[in-house]
Structure formats: C-alpha cells, structure tokens
CSV table of C-alpha atoms and ligand atoms in Angstrom, one decimal:
chain,number,residue,atom,x,y,z
A,1,MET,CA,0.0,0.0,0.0
A,2,SER,CA,1.5,3.7,-0.6
A,3,ALA,CA,0.2,6.8,-0.5
A,4,ASP,CA,-1.7,6.7,-3.5
A,5,GLN,CA,-4.2,4.3,-2.1
A,6,THR,CA,-7.7,4.3,-2.4
A,7,GLN,CA,-9.3,3.2,0.8
A,8,PRO,CA,-9.0,5.4,3.6
A,9,VAL,CA,-6.3,4.4,6.1
A,10,ARG,CA,-7.4,4.6,9.7
A,11,LEU,CA,-4.6,4.0,12.5
A,12,VAL,CA,-3.8,4.5,16.1
A,13,ILE,CA,-0.6,5.1,17.7
A,14,PHE,CA,0.2,3.9,21.4
A,15,GLY,CA,3.4,4.4,23.4
A,16,ARG,CA,4.7,5.7,26.5
A,17,GLN,CA,5.2,9.6,26.7
A,18,GLY,CA,8.2,10.4,24.8
A,19,ALA,CA,8.3,6.6,22.9
A,20,GLY,CA,8.6,8.7,19.6
A,21,LYS,CA,4.9,8.6,18.9
A,22,GLY,CA,4.3,12.1,17.2
A,23,THR,CA,7.7,11.8,15.4
A,24,GLN,CA,6.6,8.5,13.9
A,25,ALA,CA,2.9,9.8,13.6
A,26,LYS,CA,4.2,12.5,11.4
A,27,GLN,CA,6.4,10.5,9.1
A,28,LEU,CA,3.4,7.8,8.6
A,29,ALA,CA,0.7,10.5,8.2
A,30,SER,CA,2.6,12.0,5.8
A,31,HIS,CA,3.7,8.7,3.8
A,32,TYR,CA,-0.1,7.5,3.4
A,33,GLY,CA,-1.7,11.1,2.8
A,34,ILE,CA,-3.6,10.8,6.1
A,35,ALA,CA,-4.7,13.7,8.9
A,36,HIS,CA,-2.3,13.3,11.9
A,37,ILE,CA,-4.4,14.0,14.6
A,38,SER,CA,-2.5,14.4,18.1
A,39,THR,CA,-4.6,15.3,20.7
A,40,GLY,CA,-1.9,16.6,22.6
A,41,ASP,CA,-1.0,18.9,20.1
A,42,MET,CA,-4.7,20.2,19.8
A,43,LEU,CA,-4.6,21.1,23.5
A,44,ARG,CA,-1.3,23.0,23.5
A,45,ALA,CA,-2.6,24.8,20.4
A,46,ALA,CA,-5.7,25.6,22.5
A,47,VAL,CA,-3.5,26.7,25.4
A,48,ARG,CA,-1.5,29.1,23.3
A,49,GLU,CA,-4.6,30.5,21.4
A,50,GLY,CA,-6.4,31.3,24.9
A,51,THR,CA,-9.5,29.6,23.9
A,52,GLU,CA,-11.8,28.5,26.4
A,53,LEU,CA,-10.7,24.6,25.7
A,54,GLY,CA,-7.0,26.0,26.5
A,55,ARG,CA,-8.1,27.6,29.8
A,56,GLN,CA,-10.1,24.4,30.5
A,57,ALA,CA,-7.1,22.1,29.9
A,58,LYS,CA,-3.8,24.4,30.5
A,59,GLU,CA,-3.5,23.5,34.5
A,60,VAL,CA,-4.6,19.8,34.1
A,61,MET,CA,-1.9,19.2,31.1
A,62,ASP,CA,0.7,21.0,33.2
A,63,ALA,CA,0.2,18.7,36.5
A,64,GLY,CA,0.4,15.8,34.4
A,65,GLN,CA,-3.5,14.5,34.8
A,66,LEU,CA,-5.7,14.0,31.8
A,67,VAL,CA,-8.3,16.5,30.5
A,68,SER,CA,-11.9,14.8,30.8
A,69,ASP,CA,-13.2,12.0,28.8
A,70,ASP,CA,-16.0,14.2,27.6
A,71,LEU,CA,-14.1,17.0,26.6
A,72,ILE,CA,-11.4,15.0,24.2
A,73,LEU,CA,-14.5,12.7,22.6
A,74,GLY,CA,-16.0,16.0,21.5
A,75,ILE,CA,-12.7,17.5,20.0
A,76,ILE,CA,-12.6,13.9,18.6
A,77,SER,CA,-15.4,13.5,17.2
A,78,ASP,CA,-15.6,17.2,15.8
A,79,ARG,CA,-12.4,16.4,14.2
A,80,LEU,CA,-13.1,13.2,12.5
A,81,ALA,CA,-15.9,14.7,10.8
A,82,GLU,CA,-13.4,17.2,8.9
A,83,PRO,CA,-13.0,17.0,5.4
A,84,ASP,CA,-8.8,15.7,5.4
A,85,ALA,CA,-10.0,13.5,7.6
A,86,GLN,CA,-12.1,11.5,5.1
A,87,LYS,CA,-8.9,10.4,3.3
A,88,GLY,CA,-8.0,8.6,6.5
A,89,TRP,CA,-6.4,9.5,9.8
A,90,LEU,CA,-3.5,8.5,12.8
A,91,LEU,CA,-4.7,9.1,16.2
A,92,ASP,CA,-2.2,10.0,18.0
A,93,GLY,CA,-2.4,10.6,22.5
A,94,PHE,CA,-6.0,9.4,21.9
A,95,PRO,CA,-7.7,7.1,23.2
A,96,ARG,CA,-6.1,6.7,26.8
A,97,THR,CA,-9.0,5.6,28.5
A,98,PRO,CA,-11.3,2.9,28.5
A,99,GLN,CA,-14.2,5.5,28.2
A,100,GLN,CA,-12.0,7.0,25.3
A,101,ALA,CA,-11.9,3.7,23.7
A,102,GLU,CA,-15.6,2.8,23.9
A,103,GLY,CA,-16.6,6.8,22.7
A,104,LEU,CA,-14.3,6.1,19.8
A,105,LEU,CA,-15.2,2.9,18.4
A,106,GLY,CA,-19.1,4.6,18.8
A,107,ILE,CA,-17.9,7.4,16.6
A,108,VAL,CA,-16.0,5.1,14.1
A,109,GLY,CA,-17.9,1.7,14.5
A,110,ASP,CA,-16.3,-1.6,15.4
A,111,ASN,CA,-14.7,-2.0,12.2
A,112,GLY,CA,-13.4,1.5,11.8
A,113,ILE,CA,-9.9,0.9,13.0
A,114,ASP,CA,-7.3,-0.7,10.7
A,115,LEU,CA,-4.6,-1.1,12.7
A,116,ALA,CA,-3.1,0.1,16.0
A,117,ILE,CA,0.7,0.7,16.4
A,118,ASN,CA,2.5,-0.2,20.0
A,119,LEU,CA,5.7,1.5,20.3
A,120,ASN,CA,7.5,0.2,22.6
A,121,VAL,CA,10.3,1.8,24.7
A,122,PRO,CA,11.2,0.9,28.2
A,123,GLU,CA,10.2,3.3,31.1
A,124,ASP,CA,14.1,4.3,31.8
A,125,VAL,CA,14.5,5.0,28.3
A,126,VAL,CA,11.4,8.1,28.0
A,127,ILE,CA,12.4,9.5,31.3
A,128,GLU,CA,15.9,10.1,29.6
A,129,ARG,CA,14.5,11.4,26.3
A,130,ILE,CA,11.7,13.6,27.9
A,131,SER,CA,14.3,15.5,29.9
A,132,SER,CA,16.2,16.6,27.0
A,133,ARG,CA,13.0,17.1,25.0
A,134,ARG,CA,12.1,20.3,23.4
A,135,VAL,CA,9.5,21.2,21.2
A,136,CYS,CA,8.8,24.7,18.8
A,137,SER,CA,6.5,26.5,20.9
A,138,ASN,CA,4.4,27.4,17.6
A,139,CYS,CA,4.6,24.6,15.5
A,140,GLY,CA,5.1,21.6,17.6
A,141,GLU,CA,8.0,20.3,15.9
A,142,ILE,CA,10.3,18.1,18.2
A,143,TYR,CA,13.8,18.5,19.0
A,144,SER,CA,15.9,17.6,21.7
A,145,VAL,CA,19.3,18.8,23.5
A,146,ASN,CA,20.7,16.4,21.6
A,147,ASN,CA,19.2,17.2,18.0
A,148,PRO,CA,18.8,21.5,18.2
A,149,PRO,CA,17.9,23.4,15.6
A,150,THR,CA,19.8,24.6,13.3
A,151,SER,CA,20.2,28.4,15.0
A,152,ASN,CA,19.7,29.5,18.7
A,153,TRP,CA,16.5,27.6,19.5
A,154,THR,CA,14.6,28.8,16.9
A,155,CYS,CA,12.8,26.0,15.0
A,156,ASP,CA,14.1,25.0,11.3
A,157,ASN,CA,10.4,24.9,10.0
A,158,CYS,CA,8.3,28.3,11.3
A,159,GLY,CA,10.9,30.3,13.3
A,160,GLY,CA,9.3,29.6,16.4
A,161,ASP,CA,10.9,30.0,19.9
A,162,VAL,CA,12.3,26.0,20.7
A,163,VAL,CA,11.4,25.4,24.2
A,164,GLN,CA,10.7,22.8,27.1
A,165,ARG,CA,7.2,21.6,27.3
A,166,ASP,CA,5.6,23.0,30.4
A,167,ASP,CA,4.2,19.3,31.7
A,168,ASP,CA,8.1,17.4,31.0
A,169,THR,CA,8.8,18.0,34.6
A,170,GLU,CA,10.1,14.9,36.6
A,171,ASP,CA,7.0,15.2,38.2
A,172,SER,CA,4.7,15.7,35.9
A,173,VAL,CA,6.1,12.7,33.5
A,174,ARG,CA,6.2,10.4,36.3
A,175,LYS,CA,2.3,11.0,36.8
A,176,ARG,CA,2.0,10.2,33.7
A,177,LEU,CA,3.8,7.2,33.0
A,178,VAL,CA,1.4,5.8,35.7
A,179,LEU,CA,-1.6,6.9,33.8
A,180,TYR,CA,0.0,5.5,31.0
A,181,ASN,CA,0.2,2.0,32.5
A,182,GLU,CA,-2.9,1.8,34.7
A,183,GLN,CA,-5.6,3.2,32.0
A,184,THR,CA,-3.8,3.0,28.5
A,185,GLU,CA,-1.6,0.5,28.4
A,186,PRO,CA,-4.4,-2.2,28.9
A,187,LEU,CA,-6.5,-0.5,25.7
A,188,LEU,CA,-3.8,-2.7,23.9
A,189,ASP,CA,-5.8,-6.1,24.6
A,190,TRP,CA,-8.7,-5.2,22.9
A,191,PHE,CA,-6.6,-4.5,19.5
A,192,GLN,CA,-4.6,-7.8,20.2
A,193,ASP,CA,-7.5,-9.8,20.9
A,194,ASN,CA,-9.2,-8.8,17.7
A,195,GLY,CA,-5.9,-9.1,15.4
A,196,LEU,CA,-5.0,-5.4,15.1
A,197,LEU,CA,-1.9,-4.9,16.8
A,198,ILE,CA,1.5,-4.1,15.4
A,199,ASN,CA,4.2,-4.1,18.3
A,200,VAL,CA,7.4,-2.1,17.3
A,201,ASP,CA,11.0,-1.6,19.2
A,202,GLY,CA,10.7,2.2,19.8
A,203,VAL,CA,14.5,2.1,20.7
A,204,GLY,CA,16.8,3.1,18.0
A,205,ASP,CA,17.2,5.7,14.8
A,206,PRO,CA,14.1,7.1,13.9
A,207,GLN,CA,14.3,7.0,10.5
A,208,ALA,CA,15.2,3.3,10.4
A,209,ILE,CA,12.2,3.0,12.8
A,210,ALA,CA,9.8,4.7,10.1
A,211,ALA,CA,10.7,2.3,7.7
A,212,THR,CA,10.2,-0.9,9.6
A,213,LEU,CA,6.9,0.5,10.8
A,214,ILE,CA,5.7,1.3,6.7
A,215,ASP,CA,7.0,-1.7,6.0
A,216,LEU,CA,4.7,-3.5,8.9
A,217,VAL,CA,1.6,-1.6,8.3
A,218,ASP,CA,1.6,-2.0,4.4
A,219,ALA,CA,2.0,-6.0,5.2
A,220,ARG,CA,-0.8,-5.7,7.4
A,221,LEU,CA,-2.8,-3.9,5.2
A,222,ALA,CA,-2.5,-5.8,2.1
A,223,ALA,CA,-3.5,-9.0,4.1
A,224,GLN,CA,-6.8,-7.4,5.2
B,301,LIG,P1,0.5,14.1,25.0
B,301,LIG,O1,1.2,15.7,24.1
B,301,LIG,O2,-0.2,13.1,24.3
B,301,LIG,O3,1.7,13.8,25.9
B,301,LIG,O4,-0.2,15.4,26.0
B,301,LIG,C1,0.1,16.2,26.7
B,301,LIG,C2,-1.3,16.2,28.0
B,301,LIG,O5,-2.7,16.8,27.7
B,301,LIG,C3,-1.6,15.3,28.3
B,301,LIG,O6,-0.3,14.8,29.5
B,301,LIG,C4,-3.2,15.2,29.2
B,301,LIG,O7,-3.0,16.2,30.0
B,301,LIG,C5,-3.9,16.2,27.9
B,301,LIG,N1,-4.1,14.9,27.0
B,301,LIG,C6,-3.5,14.6,25.5
B,301,LIG,N2,-4.5,13.7,25.0
B,301,LIG,C7,-5.3,13.3,26.1
B,301,LIG,C8,-6.7,12.4,26.1
B,301,LIG,N3,-6.1,11.6,25.2
B,301,LIG,N4,-6.9,12.3,27.1
B,301,LIG,C9,-7.0,13.1,28.1
B,301,LIG,N5,-6.1,14.0,28.3
B,301,LIG,C10,-5.6,14.0,27.3
C-alpha cells in the first residue's frame, strides 16, 4: 500500500510519553496521505491561542493529569468529521482511557480502525528522552538537547521559539507514566484480541523505525 491508496487508512499509535509517537506519527501520516490527529497538539494549540478549551485544559496538563473524557471525545468527534480526515487518519495520544476507547468505537464503529501500533520503549529510556526533549512553541516540531534546531533554539520549520514543554517536568512525567500504565496500556489488549496490533521496538534510529513501521503496516493492510 502506498500514499496513493484509494481506501482510507485508519490507524492508532500507542506508546509511553517520549516513545517517539509524535515523530513516527508525522512520518506515517505523510506517507499514507492521512490526517495526523494528536490530542496533545490540539490541546497545546488551544492553550497557545487562549481559547476556552485551552483555559480549561492548561492546569490539568501541566499537572500531568488527563483532561476529561467528555471534552476529549467532543474534540475528536469534531475533528474526525473534518474534510481532511475523510482520507484516513492516525490518532496519536488518543484513546487514553477505557471510556475514550468505547467512545471512539461508538464514533467509527467496531470495524472502523484498521490497525493499532504499539511503539515499545522502556520506562528508563523515556524518562531520559523526555528530560532532554524540546518542542517548537509554535508548530510543535520536536527537537532535543542532542538534536537542536540549526540556529539558536529557533524552529527550522517556522522560526518559532524551541522550548521545554511545561509538562515535561520530572514530577509530571512520572504521573503521566503511571496513568499510561494504569489506563492506556490495558487498551492494547482489545486490539491484540482483534488481531489489529503491531508491536514495534521504538529504540533506535527514528528513520529506520519509520521504515520498519511502514513495511509492517503495508504488509498488514495488504493482508486485510
Ligand atoms: P501528549 O502530548 O499526548 O503527551 O498530551 C499532553 C497532555 O495533554 C496530557 O498529559 C494530558 O493532560 C492531555 N491529553 C492529551 N491527550 C489526551 C487524552 N486523549 N485524554 C486526556 N488528556 C489528554
């Protein structure tokens, strides 16, 4: 399957905070020509723009807690109805709780997801990665202290300031990892039981991981 496939491709990516979901999701979405839908990116944009949603979400996000299921399901339902999402989508950072997973299946139907990807990275590695992660405060491009933008913490894409996320503090990261283990990881069982799960090792060169992922997704889509 390639970027000119005619069937919409509908994917979900799972992985701990710092596993590289955002980086891989961007590559996959661009490869398949589908919408990259990141609830974290959408919430951060709302915070930046100072909307009502952003005001409601900021404190919760900075504390490493989850925004309410109703709020998130409302955002997702609206986003999936937009024209670009009719060509397919890749959900990143959603669903995160059993209620969100049920809500998603309610929106797209039990057969409405083609595959789920689990990007596997051990906890000690993600803690190290998150402490060095930096992001563009304007477009969300991801950098790190080991892979900075070319010039003086200014984004290579858009010229925005590249900063540390407000919720990338150690305390917040630990809370988010506990929530991931308790609420999100168990969701993988449903995808596994339905033969929809692809497990990928997320440690290594991001380009090589993206290439592996595309091969695996292509093979599974071709077999469906
Ligand atoms: P992320 O960029 O996916 O790590 O999300 C950053 C923060 O946004 C999370 O720690 C939550 O506070 C909030 N958030 C993002 N996606 C969701 C979601 N699906 N459900 C609840 N809260 C979310």
